[in-house]
Amino acid sequence: MLNVLVLTDFSNAAYHAARYTCHLSRSIPVKRIILFHAYQSVAPVVLSTVANNASKEELDREYTDMLLDMANQLEPESHEDTAIDLLTEDVQLDEVLNEICQREHIDLVVMGIGSDTQASERSSNAILVPEKASCPVLVVPESAEIQNIKHVVFATDLRELESPAYNQITKWLDLFQSKLDVLNVDEEEKEFGAESFFEIKELHNWLDKYKPEYHYSNSKEEGNAIVNFARNHKASLILSLPRVRSFFSNLFHHSITKEITYHSDIPLLFLHEA
């Protein structure tokens, strides 16, 4: 069963991501949902009543009370066997995230991205957290419908992937048991010719058991291509294994960020190759 760390700054977007996670616990096996607030993190508190000069003990009590109130609201939406735990620490999120994930045996980190005045900052966090995290990260737009994951789009650039990467992909596809579309994005303009033969064959060897539909795009704007494809095919989740920052920077380029933040209802699950 999964342990899920939900990052919260007590914003509407964070609360929506937590609700989404609770609903998810009804369709996949989630043992624990940990609501985590880092009050000196890259995602600052927006709804705190604590004075700036409050002591660490006062801050801990205040934020724990806020987390408890949040947990009480969320409990009816989660599976009855899923525990909701609370965690608040005086830390910089990006410096301790992996330590917390290791300590708490986290399988998935969840964060929200919103459409309010702090949207641009959360967009930066949506790049930073998946890059820093050693485990999968689910980014949930505030406009995302709270629903079961029924249709996954797996976006890939057809580079050669090792077995650990495919093990990650199949683990989550096995959990979701959803319809699968595979979108191959030709970012290097290989045009899916002989040079891509091995990668395509390997992709089929690993994924054909899910009976996916395969699609190809040679768009130079891969972020736009992925998001637009997922939207047009009414996907409920985009899954990807971005290797380098350029993918994140492109996917969360200003125009794409605006689409995701203000218009898209598609959560994004970022996996890692090892």
Short mmCIF file of C-alpha atoms in Angstrom, two decimals:
data_model
loop_
_atom_site.label_atom_id
_atom_site.label_comp_id
_atom_site.label_asym_id
_atom_site.label_seq_id
_atom_site.Cartn_x
_atom_site.Cartn_y
_atom_site.Cartn_z
CA MET A 1 0.00 0.00 0.00
CA LEU A 2 1.13 3.53 -0.76
CA ASN A 3 2.31 6.31 1.52
CA VAL A 4 1.47 9.70 0.01
CA LEU A 5 2.95 13.05 1.04
CA VAL A 6 0.65 15.99 0.27
CA LEU A 7 2.37 19.38 0.30
CA THR A 8 0.16 22.16 1.63
CA ASP A 9 0.48 25.90 2.08
CA PHE A 10 -3.21 26.09 3.11
CA SER A 11 -4.19 27.63 -0.22
CA ASN A 12 -7.27 26.60 -2.20
CA ALA A 13 -5.02 24.82 -4.70
CA ALA A 14 -3.31 22.79 -1.98
CA TYR A 15 -6.64 21.86 -0.41
CA HIS A 16 -7.97 20.76 -3.79
CA ALA A 17 -4.88 18.58 -4.33
CA ALA A 18 -5.47 17.02 -0.90
CA ARG A 19 -9.12 16.31 -1.77
CA TYR A 20 -7.98 14.78 -5.06
CA THR A 21 -5.59 12.52 -3.14
CA CYS A 22 -8.30 11.42 -0.72
CA HIS A 23 -10.56 10.49 -3.62
CA LEU A 24 -7.66 8.62 -5.21
CA SER A 25 -7.37 6.51 -2.05
CA ARG A 26 -10.78 5.06 -2.88
CA SER A 27 -9.54 3.55 -6.15
CA ILE A 28 -5.90 2.64 -5.43
CA PRO A 29 -4.47 1.23 -2.17
CA VAL A 30 -3.25 4.14 -0.02
CA LYS A 31 -2.11 3.33 3.50
CA ARG A 32 -1.25 6.85 4.69
CA ILE A 33 -1.83 10.39 3.51
CA ILE A 34 0.59 12.76 5.23
CA LEU A 35 -0.39 16.44 5.13
CA PHE A 36 2.92 18.30 5.22
CA HIS A 37 3.51 22.01 5.73
CA ALA A 38 7.02 23.46 5.61
CA TYR A 39 6.55 26.95 6.95
CA GLN A 40 9.82 28.33 5.63
CA SER A 41 9.48 26.48 2.33
CA VAL A 42 9.33 27.63 -1.29
CA ALA A 43 5.54 27.54 -0.89
CA PRO A 44 4.83 30.21 1.76
CA VAL A 45 1.81 30.27 4.04
CA VAL A 46 -1.01 32.40 2.69
CA LEU A 47 -3.63 31.97 5.38
CA SER A 48 -1.76 32.14 8.66
CA THR A 49 -2.94 34.07 11.71
CA VAL A 50 0.47 33.79 13.38
CA ALA A 51 2.51 36.94 13.94
CA ASN A 52 5.83 37.19 12.14
CA ASN A 53 7.71 37.22 15.44
CA ALA A 54 6.03 34.10 16.80
CA SER A 55 8.28 31.47 18.33
CA LYS A 56 8.93 28.10 16.71
CA GLU A 57 6.71 26.44 19.33
CA GLU A 58 3.87 28.86 18.59
CA LEU A 59 4.25 28.31 14.86
CA ASP A 60 4.26 24.54 15.30
CA ARG A 61 1.07 24.67 17.37
CA GLU A 62 -0.68 27.02 14.96
CA TYR A 63 0.18 25.05 11.84
CA THR A 64 -0.60 21.73 13.51
CA ASP A 65 -4.05 23.07 14.41
CA MET A 66 -4.53 24.21 10.81
CA LEU A 67 -3.47 20.79 9.53
CA LEU A 68 -5.81 19.08 11.99
CA ASP A 69 -8.72 21.19 10.79
CA MET A 70 -7.82 20.31 7.21
CA ALA A 71 -7.60 16.60 8.06
CA ASN A 72 -11.01 16.66 9.74
CA GLN A 73 -12.53 18.12 6.58
CA LEU A 74 -10.77 15.59 4.36
CA GLU A 75 -11.41 12.42 6.36
CA PRO A 76 -14.91 11.73 4.97
CA GLU A 77 -13.51 11.86 1.42
CA SER A 78 -10.76 9.28 1.91
CA HIS A 79 -10.98 5.49 2.07
CA GLU A 80 -11.94 4.24 5.51
CA ASP A 81 -8.67 2.27 5.78
CA THR A 82 -6.49 5.25 4.83
CA ALA A 83 -4.89 7.11 7.74
CA ILE A 84 -4.39 10.88 7.54
CA ASP A 85 -1.30 12.03 9.42
CA LEU A 86 0.05 15.53 10.05
CA LEU A 87 3.56 16.91 9.69
CA THR A 88 4.87 20.46 10.00
CA GLU A 89 8.52 21.47 10.15
CA ASP A 90 10.59 24.63 10.22
CA VAL A 91 12.57 23.77 7.10
CA GLN A 92 13.27 24.75 3.51
CA LEU A 93 11.18 22.33 1.49
CA ASP A 94 13.59 21.65 -1.35
CA GLU A 95 16.43 20.94 1.09
CA VAL A 96 14.61 18.27 3.11
CA LEU A 97 12.02 16.81 0.76
CA ASN A 98 13.98 13.67 -0.10
CA GLU A 99 14.99 13.16 3.52
CA ILE A 100 11.33 13.25 4.54
CA CYS A 101 10.37 10.94 1.69
CA GLN A 102 12.97 8.43 2.82
CA ARG A 103 12.11 8.74 6.50
CA GLU A 104 8.36 8.36 5.94
CA HIS A 105 8.72 5.73 3.16
CA ILE A 106 6.88 7.96 0.69
CA ASP A 107 5.74 6.49 -2.63
CA LEU A 108 4.16 9.64 -4.07
CA VAL A 109 4.39 13.40 -3.48
CA VAL A 110 1.29 15.45 -4.35
CA MET A 111 1.16 19.21 -4.83
CA GLY A 112 -1.41 21.65 -6.16
CA ILE A 113 -1.02 24.42 -8.70
CA GLY A 114 -3.52 27.25 -8.53
CA SER A 115 -5.02 30.13 -10.43
CA ASP A 116 -4.83 32.85 -7.79
CA THR A 117 -2.30 35.63 -7.30
CA GLN A 118 0.47 33.18 -6.39
CA ALA A 119 0.04 31.09 -9.54
CA SER A 120 3.42 32.07 -10.99
CA GLU A 121 5.20 31.06 -7.79
CA ARG A 122 3.40 27.72 -7.65
CA SER A 123 4.31 27.17 -11.31
CA SER A 124 7.96 27.50 -10.30
CA ASN A 125 7.36 25.05 -7.47
CA ALA A 126 5.77 22.67 -9.95
CA ILE A 127 9.13 22.63 -11.74
CA LEU A 128 11.30 22.57 -8.61
CA VAL A 129 9.56 19.80 -6.66
CA PRO A 130 9.53 17.17 -9.45
CA GLU A 131 13.18 17.95 -10.16
CA LYS A 132 14.23 17.66 -6.53
CA ALA A 133 12.04 14.75 -5.45
CA SER A 134 13.48 11.25 -5.56
CA CYS A 135 10.02 9.71 -5.84
CA PRO A 136 7.08 10.31 -8.21
CA VAL A 137 5.35 13.69 -8.04
CA LEU A 138 1.70 14.32 -8.91
CA VAL A 139 0.93 17.95 -9.82
CA VAL A 140 -2.81 18.67 -9.54
CA PRO A 141 -4.23 21.82 -11.17
CA GLU A 142 -6.82 23.58 -9.05
CA SER A 143 -9.32 23.13 -11.90
CA ALA A 144 -8.77 19.35 -12.10
CA GLU A 145 -11.94 17.33 -11.74
CA ILE A 146 -11.94 15.04 -8.72
CA GLN A 147 -12.45 11.69 -10.40
CA ASN A 148 -10.96 8.24 -10.86
CA ILE A 149 -8.04 8.01 -13.27
CA LYS A 150 -9.73 6.44 -16.28
CA HIS A 151 -7.51 7.54 -19.16
CA VAL A 152 -3.72 8.02 -19.03
CA VAL A 153 -1.54 9.68 -21.66
CA PHE A 154 2.08 8.53 -21.40
CA ALA A 155 4.33 11.11 -23.06
CA THR A 156 7.77 9.98 -24.23
CA ASP A 157 10.49 11.25 -26.56
CA LEU A 158 11.40 7.67 -27.60
CA ARG A 159 14.84 7.78 -26.03
CA GLU A 160 16.10 4.40 -24.87
CA LEU A 161 14.76 3.68 -21.39
CA GLU A 162 16.23 1.19 -18.95
CA SER A 163 14.22 -1.49 -17.15
CA PRO A 164 13.88 0.55 -13.91
CA ALA A 165 12.08 3.26 -15.86
CA TYR A 166 9.64 0.81 -17.39
CA ASN A 167 9.16 -0.82 -13.99
CA GLN A 168 8.07 2.59 -12.68
CA ILE A 169 5.66 3.09 -15.56
CA THR A 170 4.09 -0.35 -15.32
CA LYS A 171 3.75 -0.09 -11.53
CA TRP A 172 1.49 2.93 -11.87
CA LEU A 173 -0.38 1.64 -14.91
CA ASP A 174 -1.13 -1.56 -12.98
CA LEU A 175 -2.52 0.54 -10.14
CA PHE A 176 -4.70 2.73 -12.36
CA GLN A 177 -6.07 -0.01 -14.65
CA SER A 178 -7.04 2.72 -17.11
CA LYS A 179 -7.18 3.30 -20.83
CA LEU A 180 -3.71 4.17 -22.16
CA ASP A 181 -2.57 6.40 -25.00
CA VAL A 182 1.16 6.62 -25.75
CA LEU A 183 2.29 9.90 -27.29
CA ASN A 184 5.75 9.80 -28.87
CA VAL A 185 7.13 13.32 -29.24
CA ASP A 186 9.89 13.69 -31.83
CA GLU A 187 11.84 16.46 -30.11
CA GLU A 188 15.04 15.67 -32.05
CA GLU A 189 13.24 15.41 -35.41
CA LYS A 190 14.23 11.77 -35.92
CA GLU A 191 10.85 11.32 -37.61
CA PHE A 192 10.50 7.88 -36.02
CA GLY A 193 12.59 6.20 -38.70
CA ALA A 194 15.20 3.43 -38.52
CA GLU A 195 17.06 5.29 -35.78
CA SER A 196 14.03 4.88 -33.52
CA PHE A 197 13.34 1.23 -34.32
CA PHE A 198 14.85 -0.23 -31.14
CA GLU A 199 13.12 2.30 -28.87
CA ILE A 200 9.74 1.68 -30.53
CA LYS A 201 10.16 -2.09 -30.25
CA GLU A 202 11.11 -1.84 -26.57
CA LEU A 203 8.15 0.44 -25.91
CA HIS A 204 5.79 -2.12 -27.44
CA ASN A 205 7.40 -5.00 -25.53
CA TRP A 206 6.71 -3.29 -22.21
CA LEU A 207 3.36 -1.63 -22.85
CA ASP A 208 1.40 -3.76 -25.32
CA LYS A 209 -0.18 -5.73 -22.46
CA TYR A 210 -2.15 -2.56 -21.63
CA LYS A 211 -3.55 -2.47 -25.19
CA PRO A 212 -2.56 1.16 -25.75
CA GLU A 213 -3.09 3.34 -28.78
CA TYR A 214 0.17 4.80 -30.12
CA HIS A 215 0.41 8.33 -31.45
CA TYR A 216 3.27 10.39 -32.86
CA SER A 217 4.00 14.10 -32.91
CA ASN A 218 6.91 15.98 -34.47
CA SER A 219 6.00 19.28 -32.86
CA LYS A 220 8.99 21.34 -31.78
CA GLU A 221 6.96 22.62 -28.83
CA GLU A 222 6.65 19.35 -26.95
CA GLY A 223 4.94 20.89 -23.93
CA ASN A 224 2.15 22.30 -26.08
CA ALA A 225 1.88 19.05 -28.02
CA ILE A 226 1.52 16.93 -24.88
CA VAL A 227 -1.00 19.14 -23.11
CA ASN A 228 -3.11 19.73 -26.22
CA PHE A 229 -3.12 16.03 -27.09
CA ALA A 230 -4.22 15.09 -23.57
CA ARG A 231 -6.94 17.72 -23.61
CA ASN A 232 -8.23 16.69 -27.04
CA HIS A 233 -8.36 13.02 -26.00
CA LYS A 234 -10.08 13.85 -22.69
CA ALA A 235 -7.31 12.26 -20.63
CA SER A 236 -7.55 12.28 -16.85
CA LEU A 237 -3.77 12.07 -16.28
CA ILE A 238 -0.52 12.87 -18.11
CA LEU A 239 2.37 10.57 -17.19
CA SER A 240 5.97 11.28 -18.12
CA LEU A 241 9.58 10.59 -17.20
CA PRO A 242 11.32 13.90 -17.87
CA ARG A 243 15.07 13.45 -17.80
CA VAL A 244 16.32 17.01 -17.83
CA ARG A 245 15.23 20.47 -16.83
CA SER A 246 14.51 21.48 -20.43
CA PHE A 247 11.42 19.27 -20.43
CA PHE A 248 10.06 20.91 -17.28
CA SER A 249 10.97 24.37 -18.51
CA ASN A 250 9.17 23.71 -21.78
CA LEU A 251 6.15 22.02 -20.23
CA PHE A 252 5.86 24.83 -17.70
CA HIS A 253 6.84 27.62 -20.07
CA HIS A 254 4.73 30.72 -19.41
CA SER A 255 2.14 29.90 -22.07
CA ILE A 256 1.88 26.27 -20.94
CA THR A 257 1.77 27.29 -17.29
CA LYS A 258 -1.09 29.62 -18.09
CA GLU A 259 -2.94 26.81 -19.86
CA ILE A 260 -2.43 24.36 -17.00
CA THR A 261 -3.14 26.91 -14.28
CA TYR A 262 -6.18 28.61 -15.77
CA HIS A 263 -7.63 26.13 -18.27
CA SER A 264 -6.36 22.57 -17.95
CA ASP A 265 -8.07 20.01 -15.77
CA ILE A 266 -5.35 17.41 -16.30
CA PRO A 267 -3.07 16.33 -13.43
CA LEU A 268 0.54 15.45 -14.30
CA LEU A 269 2.41 12.50 -12.82
CA PHE A 270 6.19 12.79 -13.12
CA LEU A 271 8.14 9.57 -12.59
CA HIS A 272 11.87 8.97 -12.36
CA GLU A 273 14.04 6.59 -14.31
CA ALA A 274 15.76 4.96 -11.37
#
